[in-house]
CSV table of C-alpha atoms and ligand atoms in Angstrom, one decimal:
chain,number,residue,atom,x,y,z
T,1224,MET,CA,2.3,38.7,11.6
T,1225,THR,CA,0.5,35.2,12.0
T,1226,LEU,CA,-2.1,33.9,9.7
T,1227,THR,CA,-5.4,35.1,11.0
T,1228,THR,CA,-8.8,33.6,10.9
T,1229,THR,CA,-10.7,36.9,11.5
T,1230,GLN,CA,-8.9,39.3,9.0
T,1231,LYS,CA,-8.7,38.5,5.3
T,1232,GLN,CA,-5.1,38.5,4.3
T,1233,ARG,CA,-3.0,38.5,1.2
T,1234,ILE,CA,-0.8,35.5,1.2
T,1235,MET,CA,2.1,34.3,-1.0
T,1236,VAL,CA,2.6,30.6,-1.6
T,1237,THR,CA,5.8,29.7,-3.5
T,1238,GLY,CA,5.6,26.4,-5.4
T,1239,GLY,CA,1.9,27.3,-5.7
T,1240,ALA,CA,1.5,25.3,-8.9
T,1241,GLY,CA,2.9,22.2,-7.1
T,1242,PHE,CA,0.7,19.4,-5.8
T,1243,LEU,CA,0.7,20.4,-2.3
T,1244,GLY,CA,0.9,24.1,-2.8
T,1245,SER,CA,-2.3,23.9,-4.8
T,1246,HIS,CA,-4.1,22.2,-2.1
T,1247,LEU,CA,-2.9,24.7,0.3
T,1248,ILE,CA,-4.1,27.5,-1.8
T,1249,ASP,CA,-7.6,26.0,-2.1
T,1250,TYR,CA,-7.7,25.8,1.7
T,1251,LEU,CA,-6.6,29.5,2.1
T,1252,LEU,CA,-9.0,30.7,-0.5
T,1253,GLY,CA,-11.7,28.7,1.2
T,1254,GLU,CA,-11.1,30.7,4.3
T,1255,GLY,CA,-11.6,34.0,2.4
T,1256,HIS,CA,-7.9,35.0,2.0
T,1257,SER,CA,-6.3,36.3,-1.2
T,1258,VAL,CA,-3.5,34.2,-2.5
T,1259,VAL,CA,-0.6,35.1,-4.9
T,1260,ALA,CA,0.9,31.9,-6.1
T,1261,VAL,CA,4.6,31.9,-7.4
T,1262,ASP,CA,6.0,29.2,-9.4
T,1263,ASN,CA,8.6,28.9,-12.3
T,1264,LEU,CA,6.8,25.7,-13.4
T,1265,ILE,CA,9.8,23.5,-13.5
T,1266,THR,CA,8.0,20.7,-11.7
T,1267,GLY,CA,4.7,22.8,-10.8
T,1268,ARG,CA,1.9,22.6,-13.4
T,1269,LEU,CA,-0.7,25.1,-14.4
T,1270,ALA,CA,-3.2,22.2,-14.5
T,1271,ASN,CA,-3.1,22.2,-10.7
T,1272,ILE,CA,-4.4,25.7,-10.5
T,1273,GLU,CA,-6.4,26.0,-13.6
T,1274,HIS,CA,-9.7,25.7,-11.6
T,1275,LEU,CA,-8.8,29.0,-10.1
T,1276,ALA,CA,-8.7,30.9,-13.4
T,1277,ASN,CA,-11.9,33.0,-12.5
T,1278,GLU,CA,-11.2,33.5,-8.9
T,1279,PRO,CA,-10.8,37.1,-8.3
T,1280,ARG,CA,-8.9,36.5,-5.0
T,1281,PHE,CA,-6.1,34.5,-6.8
T,1282,GLU,CA,-3.3,35.7,-8.8
T,1283,PHE,CA,-0.5,33.7,-10.4
T,1284,MET,CA,3.2,35.1,-11.0
T,1285,GLU,CA,5.4,32.9,-13.2
T,1286,LEU,CA,8.8,33.6,-11.9
T,1287,ASP,CA,11.9,31.9,-10.4
T,1288,ILE,CA,12.4,32.8,-6.8
T,1289,CYS,CA,16.2,32.4,-7.2
T,1290,ASP,CA,16.2,35.9,-8.7
T,1291,ALA,CA,15.0,38.8,-6.4
T,1292,PHE,CA,11.3,39.4,-6.8
T,1293,ASP,CA,8.6,41.5,-5.2
T,1294,PRO,CA,4.9,40.2,-5.3
T,1295,GLY,CA,3.7,43.4,-3.5
T,1296,PRO,CA,2.5,43.6,0.1
T,1297,VAL,CA,1.8,40.2,1.7
T,1298,GLN,CA,0.8,39.3,5.3
T,1299,TYR,CA,2.1,35.7,5.1
T,1300,VAL,CA,4.4,33.7,3.1
T,1301,PHE,CA,4.3,29.9,2.7
T,1302,ASN,CA,7.6,28.8,0.9
T,1303,LEU,CA,7.0,25.6,-0.7
T,1304,ALA,CA,9.1,26.1,-3.9
T,1305,SER,CA,11.4,23.1,-4.7
T,1306,PRO,CA,11.5,20.0,-6.8
T,1307,ALA,CA,10.4,17.3,-4.2
T,1308,SER,CA,10.5,13.9,-5.7
T,1309,PRO,CA,13.7,12.0,-6.1
T,1310,VAL,CA,13.4,11.9,-9.8
T,1311,ASP,CA,12.7,15.5,-10.1
T,1312,TYR,CA,15.6,16.7,-8.0
T,1313,HIS,CA,17.9,14.3,-9.6
T,1314,ALA,CA,16.9,15.8,-13.1
T,1315,HIS,CA,17.3,19.3,-11.6
T,1316,GLY,CA,20.0,19.0,-9.0
T,1317,VAL,CA,21.6,22.4,-9.4
T,1318,GLU,CA,18.2,24.1,-9.5
T,1319,THR,CA,17.2,22.3,-6.2
T,1320,LEU,CA,20.2,23.5,-4.4
T,1321,LYS,CA,19.7,27.0,-5.7
T,1322,VAL,CA,16.0,27.3,-4.7
T,1323,GLY,CA,17.0,26.2,-1.1
T,1324,SER,CA,19.8,28.9,-0.9
T,1325,TYR,CA,19.2,31.9,-3.3
T,1326,GLY,CA,15.6,31.1,-3.5
T,1327,ILE,CA,14.9,30.9,0.3
T,1328,PHE,CA,16.8,34.2,0.9
T,1329,ASN,CA,14.6,35.9,-1.7
T,1330,SER,CA,11.5,34.6,-0.1
T,1331,LEU,CA,12.6,35.5,3.4
T,1332,ASP,CA,13.4,39.1,2.2
T,1333,VAL,CA,9.8,39.4,0.8
T,1334,ALA,CA,8.5,38.4,4.4
T,1335,LYS,CA,11.0,40.8,6.0
T,1336,LYS,CA,10.1,43.7,3.6
T,1337,TYR,CA,6.4,43.5,4.4
T,1338,GLY,CA,6.6,42.2,8.0
T,1339,ALA,CA,5.0,39.0,7.1
T,1340,GLY,CA,4.9,35.7,8.8
T,1341,PHE,CA,7.0,33.0,7.1
T,1342,LEU,CA,6.5,29.2,7.0
T,1343,GLN,CA,9.3,27.0,5.4
T,1344,ALA,CA,8.3,23.6,4.0
T,1345,SER,CA,11.1,21.3,5.1
T,1346,THR,CA,11.1,17.6,5.0
T,1347,SER,CA,11.8,14.3,6.8
T,1348,GLU,CA,14.8,14.1,4.3
T,1349,CYS,CA,16.6,16.3,6.9
T,1350,TYR,CA,16.8,13.1,8.9
T,1351,GLY,CA,18.5,11.3,6.0
T,1352,ASP,CA,18.7,7.6,6.6
T,1353,PRO,CA,17.7,7.7,10.1
T,1354,GLU,CA,19.4,5.9,13.0
T,1355,VAL,CA,16.6,7.2,15.4
T,1356,HIS,CA,13.2,5.6,14.9
T,1357,PRO,CA,10.6,7.1,14.9
T,1358,GLN,CA,12.0,10.4,13.9
T,1359,VAL,CA,11.7,13.1,16.6
T,1360,GLU,CA,12.3,16.7,15.8
T,1361,THR,CA,15.3,16.9,18.1
T,1362,TYR,CA,17.3,14.3,16.0
T,1363,TRP,CA,19.9,15.9,13.8
T,1364,GLY,CA,19.8,13.4,11.2
T,1365,ASN,CA,22.1,11.0,9.1
T,1366,VAL,CA,22.7,12.7,5.8
T,1367,ASN,CA,25.3,11.9,3.1
T,1368,PRO,CA,26.4,15.4,2.0
T,1369,ILE,CA,27.8,14.2,-1.2
T,1370,GLY,CA,25.4,11.5,-2.3
T,1371,PRO,CA,22.7,11.6,-5.0
T,1372,ARG,CA,20.1,12.8,-2.5
T,1373,SER,CA,22.3,15.4,-1.0
T,1374,VAL,CA,21.0,18.1,-3.6
T,1375,TYR,CA,17.6,18.0,-1.9
T,1376,ASP,CA,18.6,17.0,1.7
T,1377,GLU,CA,21.1,19.6,2.0
T,1378,SER,CA,19.2,22.2,0.3
T,1379,LYS,CA,16.3,21.7,2.8
T,1380,ARG,CA,18.8,21.6,5.8
T,1381,PHE,CA,20.3,24.8,4.6
T,1382,ALA,CA,16.8,26.4,4.1
T,1383,GLU,CA,16.1,25.5,7.8
T,1384,ALA,CA,19.2,27.3,8.8
T,1385,ALA,CA,18.4,30.4,6.7
T,1386,THR,CA,14.9,30.5,8.2
T,1387,VAL,CA,16.0,30.3,11.9
T,1388,SER,CA,18.7,32.8,11.1
T,1389,TYR,CA,16.1,35.4,10.0
T,1390,ARG,CA,14.2,34.7,13.2
T,1391,ARG,CA,17.4,35.3,15.2
T,1392,TYR,CA,18.9,38.2,13.3
T,1393,HIS,CA,15.9,39.9,11.9
T,1394,GLN,CA,13.1,39.0,14.3
T,1395,LEU,CA,11.0,37.3,11.6
T,1396,ASP,CA,8.1,35.3,12.8
T,1397,THR,CA,9.2,31.9,11.2
T,1398,LYS,CA,7.8,28.2,11.3
T,1399,LEU,CA,9.4,25.1,10.0
T,1400,VAL,CA,7.4,22.2,9.0
T,1401,ARG,CA,9.0,18.9,8.3
T,1402,ILE,CA,6.9,16.9,5.8
T,1403,PHE,CA,6.7,13.2,5.5
T,1404,ASN,CA,5.8,11.5,2.2
T,1405,THR,CA,2.5,13.3,1.2
T,1406,TYR,CA,0.3,12.0,-1.5
T,1407,GLY,CA,-3.1,12.5,-3.1
T,1408,PRO,CA,-4.9,14.0,-6.2
T,1409,ARG,CA,-2.8,16.4,-8.5
T,1410,MET,CA,0.4,14.5,-7.9
T,1411,GLN,CA,2.2,14.3,-11.1
T,1412,LEU,CA,1.9,10.8,-12.7
T,1413,ASN,CA,5.5,10.7,-13.8
T,1414,ASP,CA,7.2,12.3,-10.8
T,1415,GLY,CA,8.7,8.9,-10.0
T,1416,ARG,CA,7.4,8.9,-6.4
T,1417,VAL,CA,6.1,5.5,-5.1
T,1418,ILE,CA,2.4,6.2,-4.9
T,1419,PRO,CA,2.1,7.7,-8.4
T,1420,ASN,CA,4.4,5.0,-9.8
T,1421,PHE,CA,2.4,2.2,-8.2
T,1422,MET,CA,-1.0,3.6,-9.0
T,1423,LYS,CA,-0.2,4.2,-12.6
T,1424,GLN,CA,1.3,0.7,-12.9
T,1425,ALA,CA,-1.8,-0.9,-11.1
T,1426,ILE,CA,-4.3,1.0,-13.1
T,1427,ARG,CA,-2.6,-0.2,-16.3
T,1428,ASN,CA,-2.2,-3.7,-14.8
T,1429,GLN,CA,1.5,-3.5,-15.6
T,1430,ASP,CA,4.2,-4.8,-13.2
T,1431,ILE,CA,4.7,-3.0,-10.1
T,1432,THR,CA,8.3,-2.0,-9.6
T,1433,VAL,CA,9.3,-2.5,-6.0
T,1434,TYR,CA,13.0,-1.2,-5.5
T,1435,GLY,CA,15.2,-3.5,-3.3
T,1436,ASP,CA,13.3,-6.2,-1.4
T,1437,GLY,CA,10.5,-3.7,-0.5
T,1438,SER,CA,11.3,-3.9,3.3
T,1439,GLN,CA,12.2,-0.3,3.5
T,1440,THR,CA,9.3,1.7,5.3
T,1441,ARG,CA,7.6,5.0,4.7
T,1442,SER,CA,4.7,6.7,6.4
T,1443,PHE,CA,2.2,8.3,4.0
T,1444,CYS,CA,0.2,11.4,4.8
T,1445,TYR,CA,-2.9,12.3,2.8
T,1446,CYS,CA,-2.7,15.9,1.3
T,1447,THR,CA,-5.7,17.3,3.2
T,1448,ASP,CA,-4.3,16.2,6.5
T,1449,GLU,CA,-0.9,17.7,5.6
T,1450,VAL,CA,-2.4,21.1,4.7
T,1451,ASP,CA,-4.4,21.1,8.0
T,1452,GLY,CA,-1.2,20.5,10.0
T,1453,ILE,CA,0.7,23.2,8.0
T,1454,VAL,CA,-2.1,25.8,8.7
T,1455,ARG,CA,-2.3,24.9,12.3
T,1456,LEU,CA,1.5,25.4,12.6
T,1457,SER,CA,1.4,28.8,10.9
T,1458,ARG,CA,-1.1,29.9,13.6
T,1459,SER,CA,0.7,28.6,16.6
T,1460,ALA,CA,3.6,29.9,18.6
T,1461,GLU,CA,5.9,27.0,17.7
T,1462,GLU,CA,9.3,28.3,16.7
T,1463,LEU,CA,11.1,25.1,16.3
T,1464,PRO,CA,10.6,22.5,13.6
T,1465,VAL,CA,7.4,20.3,13.8
T,1466,ASN,CA,6.9,17.0,12.0
T,1467,ILE,CA,3.6,16.8,10.1
T,1468,GLY,CA,3.1,13.2,8.8
T,1469,ASN,CA,1.0,10.2,9.4
T,1470,PRO,CA,2.6,7.8,11.7
T,1471,GLY,CA,1.0,4.7,10.0
T,1472,GLU,CA,4.2,3.0,8.8
T,1473,PHE,CA,4.2,0.6,5.9
T,1474,THR,CA,6.9,-1.4,4.0
T,1475,ILE,CA,7.0,-0.6,0.4
T,1476,LEU,CA,5.9,-4.1,-0.3
T,1477,GLU,CA,2.9,-3.6,1.9
T,1478,ALA,CA,2.1,-0.3,0.1
T,1479,ALA,CA,2.2,-2.2,-3.3
T,1480,GLN,CA,-0.2,-4.8,-2.0
T,1481,LYS,CA,-2.5,-2.2,-0.8
T,1482,ILE,CA,-2.5,-0.5,-4.0
T,1483,ILE,CA,-3.2,-3.6,-5.9
T,1484,GLU,CA,-6.2,-4.2,-3.6
T,1485,VAL,CA,-7.6,-0.6,-3.9
T,1486,THR,CA,-7.3,-0.7,-7.7
T,1487,GLY,CA,-8.4,-4.2,-8.2
T,1488,SER,CA,-5.5,-4.7,-10.4
T,1489,THR,CA,-4.0,-7.9,-11.9
T,1490,SER,CA,-0.4,-6.4,-11.6
T,1491,ARG,CA,2.3,-8.7,-10.4
T,1492,ILE,CA,5.1,-7.2,-8.2
T,1493,ILE,CA,8.8,-7.2,-9.7
T,1494,TYR,CA,12.0,-6.3,-7.9
T,1495,GLU,CA,14.4,-3.7,-9.2
T,1496,ALA,CA,17.6,-2.2,-7.9
T,1497,LEU,CA,17.4,-0.1,-4.7
T,1498,PRO,CA,18.7,3.5,-5.4
T,1499,GLN,CA,21.8,4.5,-3.4
T,1500,ASP,CA,21.2,6.0,0.0
T,1501,ASP,CA,17.5,5.1,-0.1
T,1502,PRO,CA,16.3,5.6,3.6
T,1503,LYS,CA,15.5,2.3,5.2
T,1504,GLN,CA,12.9,3.5,7.6
T,1505,ARG,CA,10.8,6.6,8.0
T,1506,ARG,CA,8.1,7.4,10.5
T,1507,PRO,CA,7.3,10.7,12.2
T,1508,ASP,CA,7.1,11.1,16.0
T,1509,ILE,CA,4.1,13.4,16.0
T,1510,THR,CA,3.9,14.0,19.8
T,1511,LYS,CA,4.7,17.7,19.3
T,1512,ALA,CA,2.1,18.2,16.6
T,1513,ARG,CA,-0.5,16.4,18.8
T,1514,THR,CA,0.2,18.3,21.9
T,1515,ARG,CA,1.1,21.8,20.6
T,1516,LEU,CA,-1.1,22.0,17.5
T,1517,GLY,CA,-3.8,19.6,18.6
T,1518,TRP,CA,-3.2,18.1,15.1
T,1519,GLU,CA,-3.9,14.4,14.2
T,1520,PRO,CA,-4.0,12.9,10.8
T,1521,LYS,CA,-7.6,11.7,10.0
T,1522,ILE,CA,-7.1,9.7,6.7
T,1523,ASP,CA,-5.4,6.4,6.7
T,1524,LEU,CA,-3.5,4.9,3.7
T,1525,GLU,CA,-6.3,2.8,2.4
T,1526,THR,CA,-8.9,5.7,2.6
T,1527,GLY,CA,-6.4,8.0,1.1
T,1528,LEU,CA,-5.7,5.7,-1.9
T,1529,LYS,CA,-9.3,5.4,-2.4
T,1530,LEU,CA,-9.9,9.2,-2.4
T,1531,SER,CA,-7.0,9.4,-4.9
T,1532,LEU,CA,-8.1,6.7,-7.2
T,1533,GLU,CA,-10.4,8.7,-9.5
T,1534,TYR,CA,-7.7,11.3,-10.1
T,1535,PHE,CA,-5.1,8.7,-11.0
T,1536,LYS,CA,-7.4,6.9,-13.2
T,1537,MET,CA,-8.2,10.2,-15.1
T,1538,ALA,CA,-4.5,11.1,-15.3
T,1539,VAL,CA,-3.6,7.7,-16.8
T,1540,ALA,CA,-6.5,8.2,-19.3
T,1541,LYS,CA,-5.3,11.5,-20.3
T,1542,GLU,CA,-1.7,10.2,-20.7
T,1543,ALA,CA,-3.1,7.4,-23.0
T,1544,VAL,CA,-4.9,9.9,-25.2
T,1545,ALA,CA,-1.8,12.1,-25.4
T,1546,SER,CA,0.5,9.4,-26.5
O,297,LIG,N1,10.0,3.1,-4.7
O,297,LIG,C1,9.8,1.7,-5.2
O,297,LIG,N2,9.3,1.7,-6.5
O,297,LIG,C2,8.9,3.0,-7.2
O,297,LIG,C3,9.3,4.2,-6.6
O,297,LIG,C4,9.8,4.2,-5.4
O,297,LIG,O1,10.0,0.7,-4.5
O,297,LIG,O2,8.6,2.7,-8.4
O,297,LIG,C5,10.6,3.1,-3.3
O,297,LIG,C6,11.8,3.9,-3.1
O,297,LIG,O3,13.0,3.2,-3.4
O,297,LIG,C7,11.7,4.4,-1.7
O,297,LIG,C8,10.2,4.5,-1.4
O,297,LIG,O4,9.6,3.7,-2.4
O,297,LIG,O5,12.1,3.4,-0.8
O,297,LIG,C9,9.7,5.9,-1.5
O,297,LIG,O6,10.2,6.5,-2.6
O,297,LIG,P1,9.7,8.0,-3.1
O,297,LIG,O7,10.5,8.2,-4.4
O,297,LIG,O8,8.3,8.0,-3.1
O,297,LIG,O9,10.1,9.0,-2.0
O,297,LIG,P2,11.4,9.0,-0.8
O,297,LIG,O10,10.5,8.8,0.4
O,297,LIG,O11,12.4,8.0,-1.1
O,297,LIG,O12,11.9,10.4,-0.9
């Protein structure tokens, strides 16, 4: 079963109270589908879905997908559940490994039971600290299996293996999206990722903490572009992994300077220790997404930061009131 445009379907989104999950849900509801969001709220937040409280086509189930569960009949499953920021997956290392192993089997079994299509949210972390640049989907990666990032990287790599095995052995219609550094409104202010950290610091005119010398690169994709790519993939015939990310590549130092500019901040940049195994470079090769899905990101970093500014200002103000 694929995600249709004509028929209204009931769709499950795990990790639905997460930043990206909630944007995907808004999109699906906007197309007229019904959505059941599943989340155990270890890193997801009810604030991300509270605007849907009176939406009759939306349901929320608070549960941990590591235990077998049954959301009732669904025609499509988007499996996004997992801590995703380095700070979060370090804090919840065992849970991260479990959601990519026990959790994915339970989600796959829901899809199998109801004959639903299945899309697994994978990640550029599958490429580890890549020796091939830009990263093309056929590259197998360079991952330290016992390093501090391994709880996330190996969880996601295992989840890819589980997903393709359900295609091979159970004929499930599966998709794999490799997501590259996505950002935008609803990101948790304190999840430790570079965009929320720098936005928060810049809005408060505090020092901006660049780890290492800031020469490591990332390619940042705005959330609505990411959702568009994910939905196109779910409607495609593409069985193998597809990178969905913005190929605009920036050093972390450039990202800091851009954020200072966009926020009009007086912050200075300071340098702190580089975390172990921090990937030196990251940029998606999106030839496949371009040619097979007709997908192209539309929002460059500066525009995306401007679109996110009001949200981050509000989040900073809320935190100041709460403390
Ligand atoms: N980073 C940084 N300062 C911060 C947070 C992150 O310099 O306050 C760097 C981090 O070392 C990495 C990059 O920004 O090189 C992206 O980090 P993030 O945690 O957003 O995600 P990653 O891409 O490493 O999974």
